[in-house]
């Protein structure tokens, strides 16, 4: 097998038509030529925000999860503090805002944990996840679309729950596994 040319796009875009748009997403229909040269179509969901996630951690290894009903999934989900900020805005400022809104917390120390692409076969959504430390507790101010519950949990227990499949949110799973790896490496 030959080496891939990672800079060449094998797809040819023939036309793009916006089919739906709201303040958060735009759905485009693309008429394309596939890498094999055949006529095809591709639907792309373009996000107008960068997803941000925050794992607040205290000195004892505890963190907090936010519970809420996720309408697209039709079920309840416990996950790290998550939200978004406009593309081009400072993602750290967006993360700080989300931590304050959802958990009422502020943090003196912030470390970027990772960046990831979410569902990159149909969307361009990008996520940035942070660890927040040296926490100050306050009052949460959730958005009107959020009915949130809060759960304090030790990171070791959360890791066990993730491994048991009790949490399926992608940013939560990735953050917990990354933190576990950092703990094993002694870099946490």
PDB file of C-alpha atoms in Angstrom:
ATOM      1  CA  UNK A   1       0.000   0.000   0.000  1.00  0.00           C
ATOM      2  CA  UNK A   2       1.329   3.440  -0.895  1.00  0.00           C
ATOM      3  CA  UNK A   3       1.788   6.314   1.519  1.00  0.00           C
ATOM      4  CA  UNK A   4      -1.243   8.633   1.705  1.00  0.00           C
ATOM      5  CA  UNK A   5      -0.979  12.195   0.473  1.00  0.00           C
ATOM      6  CA  UNK A   6      -2.319  13.930   3.578  1.00  0.00           C
ATOM      7  CA  UNK A   7      -2.486  17.350   1.911  1.00  0.00           C
ATOM      8  CA  UNK A   8      -4.613  16.339  -1.106  1.00  0.00           C
ATOM      9  CA  UNK A   9      -8.408  16.451  -0.867  1.00  0.00           C
ATOM     10  CA  UNK A  10      -9.717  13.561  -3.004  1.00  0.00           C
ATOM     11  CA  UNK A  11     -13.259  14.974  -3.016  1.00  0.00           C
ATOM     12  CA  UNK A  12     -14.529  17.492  -5.588  1.00  0.00           C
ATOM     13  CA  UNK A  13     -17.285  19.838  -4.418  1.00  0.00           C
ATOM     14  CA  UNK A  14     -19.669  20.624  -7.270  1.00  0.00           C
ATOM     15  CA  UNK A  15     -22.159  22.738  -5.300  1.00  0.00           C
ATOM     16  CA  UNK A  16     -23.235  23.591  -1.764  1.00  0.00           C
ATOM     17  CA  UNK A  17     -26.739  24.534  -0.686  1.00  0.00           C
ATOM     18  CA  UNK A  18     -27.748  25.537   2.841  1.00  0.00           C
ATOM     19  CA  UNK A  19     -30.811  23.523   3.806  1.00  0.00           C
ATOM     20  CA  UNK A  20     -31.286  24.667   7.408  1.00  0.00           C
ATOM     21  CA  UNK A  21     -29.838  27.259   9.753  1.00  0.00           C
ATOM     22  CA  UNK A  22     -30.398  28.426  13.334  1.00  0.00           C
ATOM     23  CA  UNK A  23     -28.232  30.364  15.828  1.00  0.00           C
ATOM     24  CA  UNK A  24     -26.112  27.263  16.614  1.00  0.00           C
ATOM     25  CA  UNK A  25     -25.776  25.242  13.395  1.00  0.00           C
ATOM     26  CA  UNK A  26     -26.027  25.374   9.623  1.00  0.00           C
ATOM     27  CA  UNK A  27     -26.796  22.224   7.630  1.00  0.00           C
ATOM     28  CA  UNK A  28     -25.385  22.171   4.094  1.00  0.00           C
ATOM     29  CA  UNK A  29     -26.090  19.745   1.261  1.00  0.00           C
ATOM     30  CA  UNK A  30     -23.005  19.165  -0.903  1.00  0.00           C
ATOM     31  CA  UNK A  31     -23.137  17.689  -4.410  1.00  0.00           C
ATOM     32  CA  UNK A  32     -19.746  16.032  -4.826  1.00  0.00           C
ATOM     33  CA  UNK A  33     -17.579  13.776  -6.869  1.00  0.00           C
ATOM     34  CA  UNK A  34     -16.316  10.997  -4.596  1.00  0.00           C
ATOM     35  CA  UNK A  35     -12.661   9.957  -4.489  1.00  0.00           C
ATOM     36  CA  UNK A  36     -13.615   7.254  -7.033  1.00  0.00           C
ATOM     37  CA  UNK A  37     -14.983   9.948  -9.376  1.00  0.00           C
ATOM     38  CA  UNK A  38     -18.633   8.998  -8.985  1.00  0.00           C
ATOM     39  CA  UNK A  39     -21.434  11.495  -8.315  1.00  0.00           C
ATOM     40  CA  UNK A  40     -22.436  11.675  -4.679  1.00  0.00           C
ATOM     41  CA  UNK A  41     -23.820  13.842  -1.929  1.00  0.00           C
ATOM     42  CA  UNK A  42     -22.643  14.794   1.507  1.00  0.00           C
ATOM     43  CA  UNK A  43     -24.545  16.432   4.361  1.00  0.00           C
ATOM     44  CA  UNK A  44     -22.430  18.620   6.646  1.00  0.00           C
ATOM     45  CA  UNK A  45     -23.478  20.147   9.959  1.00  0.00           C
ATOM     46  CA  UNK A  46     -21.457  23.336  10.516  1.00  0.00           C
ATOM     47  CA  UNK A  47     -21.275  24.458  14.127  1.00  0.00           C
ATOM     48  CA  UNK A  48     -21.186  28.160  14.970  1.00  0.00           C
ATOM     49  CA  UNK A  49     -19.587  27.543  18.368  1.00  0.00           C
ATOM     50  CA  UNK A  50     -16.565  25.718  19.688  1.00  0.00           C
ATOM     51  CA  UNK A  51     -17.563  23.139  22.296  1.00  0.00           C
ATOM     52  CA  UNK A  52     -15.863  23.650  25.648  1.00  0.00           C
ATOM     53  CA  UNK A  53     -15.628  21.243  28.541  1.00  0.00           C
ATOM     54  CA  UNK A  54     -14.368  21.779  32.080  1.00  0.00           C
ATOM     55  CA  UNK A  55     -13.317  19.218  34.668  1.00  0.00           C
ATOM     56  CA  UNK A  56     -13.229  21.099  37.993  1.00  0.00           C
ATOM     57  CA  UNK A  57     -10.919  19.296  40.426  1.00  0.00           C
ATOM     58  CA  UNK A  58     -10.338  19.964  44.105  1.00  0.00           C
ATOM     59  CA  UNK A  59      -7.180  19.101  46.057  1.00  0.00           C
ATOM     60  CA  UNK A  60      -8.721  15.776  47.165  1.00  0.00           C
ATOM     61  CA  UNK A  61      -9.312  14.468  43.638  1.00  0.00           C
ATOM     62  CA  UNK A  62     -13.031  15.253  43.552  1.00  0.00           C
ATOM     63  CA  UNK A  63     -14.832  16.625  40.545  1.00  0.00           C
ATOM     64  CA  UNK A  64     -18.411  17.609  39.736  1.00  0.00           C
ATOM     65  CA  UNK A  65     -20.735  16.300  37.063  1.00  0.00           C
ATOM     66  CA  UNK A  66     -23.705  18.069  35.566  1.00  0.00           C
ATOM     67  CA  UNK A  67     -26.828  16.026  34.939  1.00  0.00           C
ATOM     68  CA  UNK A  68     -29.407  16.972  32.369  1.00  0.00           C
ATOM     69  CA  UNK A  69     -31.875  15.502  29.919  1.00  0.00           C
ATOM     70  CA  UNK A  70     -30.354  15.463  26.428  1.00  0.00           C
ATOM     71  CA  UNK A  71     -33.192  16.006  23.968  1.00  0.00           C
ATOM     72  CA  UNK A  72     -31.486  14.567  20.839  1.00  0.00           C
ATOM     73  CA  UNK A  73     -30.725  11.307  22.693  1.00  0.00           C
ATOM     74  CA  UNK A  74     -34.028  11.096  24.529  1.00  0.00           C
ATOM     75  CA  UNK A  75     -32.313  10.315  27.834  1.00  0.00           C
ATOM     76  CA  UNK A  76     -30.622  11.750  30.898  1.00  0.00           C
ATOM     77  CA  UNK A  77     -26.858  12.251  30.897  1.00  0.00           C
ATOM     78  CA  UNK A  78     -24.262  12.926  33.605  1.00  0.00           C
ATOM     79  CA  UNK A  79     -21.292  14.728  32.106  1.00  0.00           C
ATOM     80  CA  UNK A  80     -18.527  17.217  32.756  1.00  0.00           C
ATOM     81  CA  UNK A  81     -19.412  20.896  32.649  1.00  0.00           C
ATOM     82  CA  UNK A  82     -19.971  21.630  28.942  1.00  0.00           C
ATOM     83  CA  UNK A  83     -21.087  24.424  26.699  1.00  0.00           C
ATOM     84  CA  UNK A  84     -19.774  26.491  23.863  1.00  0.00           C
ATOM     85  CA  UNK A  85     -18.408  29.779  22.734  1.00  0.00           C
ATOM     86  CA  UNK A  86     -18.467  31.574  19.399  1.00  0.00           C
ATOM     87  CA  UNK A  87     -15.821  30.536  16.893  1.00  0.00           C
ATOM     88  CA  UNK A  88     -13.014  33.073  17.159  1.00  0.00           C
ATOM     89  CA  UNK A  89     -13.709  33.871  20.823  1.00  0.00           C
ATOM     90  CA  UNK A  90     -11.207  32.976  23.537  1.00  0.00           C
ATOM     91  CA  UNK A  91     -12.062  29.352  24.427  1.00  0.00           C
ATOM     92  CA  UNK A  92     -10.684  29.746  27.944  1.00  0.00           C
ATOM     93  CA  UNK A  93     -13.077  32.633  28.584  1.00  0.00           C
ATOM     94  CA  UNK A  94     -15.927  30.477  27.258  1.00  0.00           C
ATOM     95  CA  UNK A  95     -14.872  27.660  29.606  1.00  0.00           C
ATOM     96  CA  UNK A  96     -14.735  30.048  32.575  1.00  0.00           C
ATOM     97  CA  UNK A  97     -18.230  31.291  31.755  1.00  0.00           C
ATOM     98  CA  UNK A  98     -19.604  27.736  31.524  1.00  0.00           C
ATOM     99  CA  UNK A  99     -18.039  26.712  34.855  1.00  0.00           C
ATOM    100  CA  UNK A 100     -19.636  29.722  36.543  1.00  0.00           C
ATOM    101  CA  UNK A 101     -23.019  29.296  34.824  1.00  0.00           C
ATOM    102  CA  UNK A 102     -23.429  25.572  35.409  1.00  0.00           C
ATOM    103  CA  UNK A 103     -21.633  25.022  38.719  1.00  0.00           C
ATOM    104  CA  UNK A 104     -21.253  28.513  40.188  1.00  0.00           C
ATOM    105  CA  UNK A 105     -17.493  28.000  40.427  1.00  0.00           C
ATOM    106  CA  UNK A 106     -14.439  30.032  39.605  1.00  0.00           C
ATOM    107  CA  UNK A 107     -10.920  28.654  39.334  1.00  0.00           C
ATOM    108  CA  UNK A 108      -7.503  30.226  39.882  1.00  0.00           C
ATOM    109  CA  UNK A 109      -5.674  27.625  37.771  1.00  0.00           C
ATOM    110  CA  UNK A 110      -6.599  26.424  34.287  1.00  0.00           C
ATOM    111  CA  UNK A 111      -4.841  23.798  32.171  1.00  0.00           C
ATOM    112  CA  UNK A 112      -5.851  22.733  28.678  1.00  0.00           C
ATOM    113  CA  UNK A 113      -6.417  18.980  28.690  1.00  0.00           C
ATOM    114  CA  UNK A 114      -6.912  18.405  24.939  1.00  0.00           C
ATOM    115  CA  UNK A 115      -8.669  19.405  21.730  1.00  0.00           C
ATOM    116  CA  UNK A 116     -10.754  16.982  19.704  1.00  0.00           C
ATOM    117  CA  UNK A 117     -13.043  16.792  16.693  1.00  0.00           C
ATOM    118  CA  UNK A 118     -16.541  15.580  17.541  1.00  0.00           C
ATOM    119  CA  UNK A 119     -18.264  13.280  15.053  1.00  0.00           C
ATOM    120  CA  UNK A 120     -16.010  14.373  12.191  1.00  0.00           C
ATOM    121  CA  UNK A 121     -17.791  12.274   9.585  1.00  0.00           C
ATOM    122  CA  UNK A 122     -20.748  14.686   9.483  1.00  0.00           C
ATOM    123  CA  UNK A 123     -19.785  17.797  11.466  1.00  0.00           C
ATOM    124  CA  UNK A 124     -16.970  20.299  11.806  1.00  0.00           C
ATOM    125  CA  UNK A 125     -17.539  20.634  15.561  1.00  0.00           C
ATOM    126  CA  UNK A 126     -14.349  21.088  17.575  1.00  0.00           C
ATOM    127  CA  UNK A 127     -14.014  20.740  21.340  1.00  0.00           C
ATOM    128  CA  UNK A 128     -11.492  22.088  23.831  1.00  0.00           C
ATOM    129  CA  UNK A 129     -11.452  20.615  27.338  1.00  0.00           C
ATOM    130  CA  UNK A 130      -9.811  22.148  30.409  1.00  0.00           C
ATOM    131  CA  UNK A 131      -9.036  21.137  33.987  1.00  0.00           C
ATOM    132  CA  UNK A 132      -9.920  23.860  36.495  1.00  0.00           C
ATOM    133  CA  UNK A 133      -8.212  23.867  39.900  1.00  0.00           C
ATOM    134  CA  UNK A 134      -8.040  26.028  43.029  1.00  0.00           C
ATOM    135  CA  UNK A 135     -11.801  26.377  43.023  1.00  0.00           C
ATOM    136  CA  UNK A 136     -13.997  28.990  44.633  1.00  0.00           C
ATOM    137  CA  UNK A 137     -17.618  27.958  45.137  1.00  0.00           C
ATOM    138  CA  UNK A 138     -20.529  30.224  44.340  1.00  0.00           C
ATOM    139  CA  UNK A 139     -24.053  30.115  42.930  1.00  0.00           C
ATOM    140  CA  UNK A 140     -24.845  28.560  39.553  1.00  0.00           C
ATOM    141  CA  UNK A 141     -26.714  30.556  36.906  1.00  0.00           C
ATOM    142  CA  UNK A 142     -27.892  28.034  34.281  1.00  0.00           C
ATOM    143  CA  UNK A 143     -29.443  29.174  31.019  1.00  0.00           C
ATOM    144  CA  UNK A 144     -33.229  28.993  30.695  1.00  0.00           C
ATOM    145  CA  UNK A 145     -32.883  25.930  28.442  1.00  0.00           C
ATOM    146  CA  UNK A 146     -31.028  24.016  31.160  1.00  0.00           C
ATOM    147  CA  UNK A 147     -32.552  22.072  34.038  1.00  0.00           C
ATOM    148  CA  UNK A 148     -29.386  20.879  35.760  1.00  0.00           C
ATOM    149  CA  UNK A 149     -28.480  18.619  38.649  1.00  0.00           C
ATOM    150  CA  UNK A 150     -24.995  18.519  40.174  1.00  0.00           C
ATOM    151  CA  UNK A 151     -23.111  15.530  41.521  1.00  0.00           C
ATOM    152  CA  UNK A 152     -19.783  15.567  43.349  1.00  0.00           C
ATOM    153  CA  UNK A 153     -17.673  12.464  42.655  1.00  0.00           C
ATOM    154  CA  UNK A 154     -14.080  11.353  43.156  1.00  0.00           C
ATOM    155  CA  UNK A 155     -12.143  11.007  39.909  1.00  0.00           C
ATOM    156  CA  UNK A 156     -11.292   7.348  40.688  1.00  0.00           C
ATOM    157  CA  UNK A 157     -14.992   6.495  41.026  1.00  0.00           C
ATOM    158  CA  UNK A 158     -15.817   8.434  37.869  1.00  0.00           C
ATOM    159  CA  UNK A 159     -13.122   6.481  36.006  1.00  0.00           C
ATOM    160  CA  UNK A 160     -14.747   3.209  37.165  1.00  0.00           C
ATOM    161  CA  UNK A 161     -18.156   4.453  35.998  1.00  0.00           C
ATOM    162  CA  UNK A 162     -16.748   5.436  32.601  1.00  0.00           C
ATOM    163  CA  UNK A 163     -15.132   2.004  32.224  1.00  0.00           C
ATOM    164  CA  UNK A 164     -18.455   0.373  33.160  1.00  0.00           C
ATOM    165  CA  UNK A 165     -20.221   2.323  30.396  1.00  0.00           C
ATOM    166  CA  UNK A 166     -22.313   4.512  32.722  1.00  0.00           C
ATOM    167  CA  UNK A 167     -21.175   7.679  30.918  1.00  0.00           C
ATOM    168  CA  UNK A 168     -21.298   7.967  27.127  1.00  0.00           C
ATOM    169  CA  UNK A 169     -20.816  11.681  26.490  1.00  0.00           C
ATOM    170  CA  UNK A 170     -17.711  11.911  24.295  1.00  0.00           C
ATOM    171  CA  UNK A 171     -16.026  14.847  26.035  1.00  0.00           C
ATOM    172  CA  UNK A 172     -16.648  13.291  29.451  1.00  0.00           C
ATOM    173  CA  UNK A 173     -15.261   9.902  28.458  1.00  0.00           C
ATOM    174  CA  UNK A 174     -12.212  11.414  26.743  1.00  0.00           C
ATOM    175  CA  UNK A 175     -11.492  13.777  29.649  1.00  0.00           C
ATOM    176  CA  UNK A 176     -11.726  11.057  32.300  1.00  0.00           C
ATOM    177  CA  UNK A 177      -9.526   8.652  30.331  1.00  0.00           C
ATOM    178  CA  UNK A 178      -6.964  11.398  29.682  1.00  0.00           C
ATOM    179  CA  UNK A 179      -6.909  12.359  33.373  1.00  0.00           C
ATOM    180  CA  UNK A 180      -6.481   8.705  34.357  1.00  0.00           C
ATOM    181  CA  UNK A 181      -3.539   8.389  31.956  1.00  0.00           C
ATOM    182  CA  UNK A 182      -2.005  11.580  33.353  1.00  0.00           C
ATOM    183  CA  UNK A 183      -2.433  10.208  36.884  1.00  0.00           C
ATOM    184  CA  UNK A 184      -0.656   6.969  35.913  1.00  0.00           C
ATOM    185  CA  UNK A 185       2.134   8.971  34.249  1.00  0.00           C
ATOM    186  CA  UNK A 186       2.459  11.160  37.348  1.00  0.00           C
ATOM    187  CA  UNK A 187       1.700  14.342  35.384  1.00  0.00           C
ATOM    188  CA  UNK A 188      -1.702  15.103  36.932  1.00  0.00           C
TER     189      UNK A 188
END
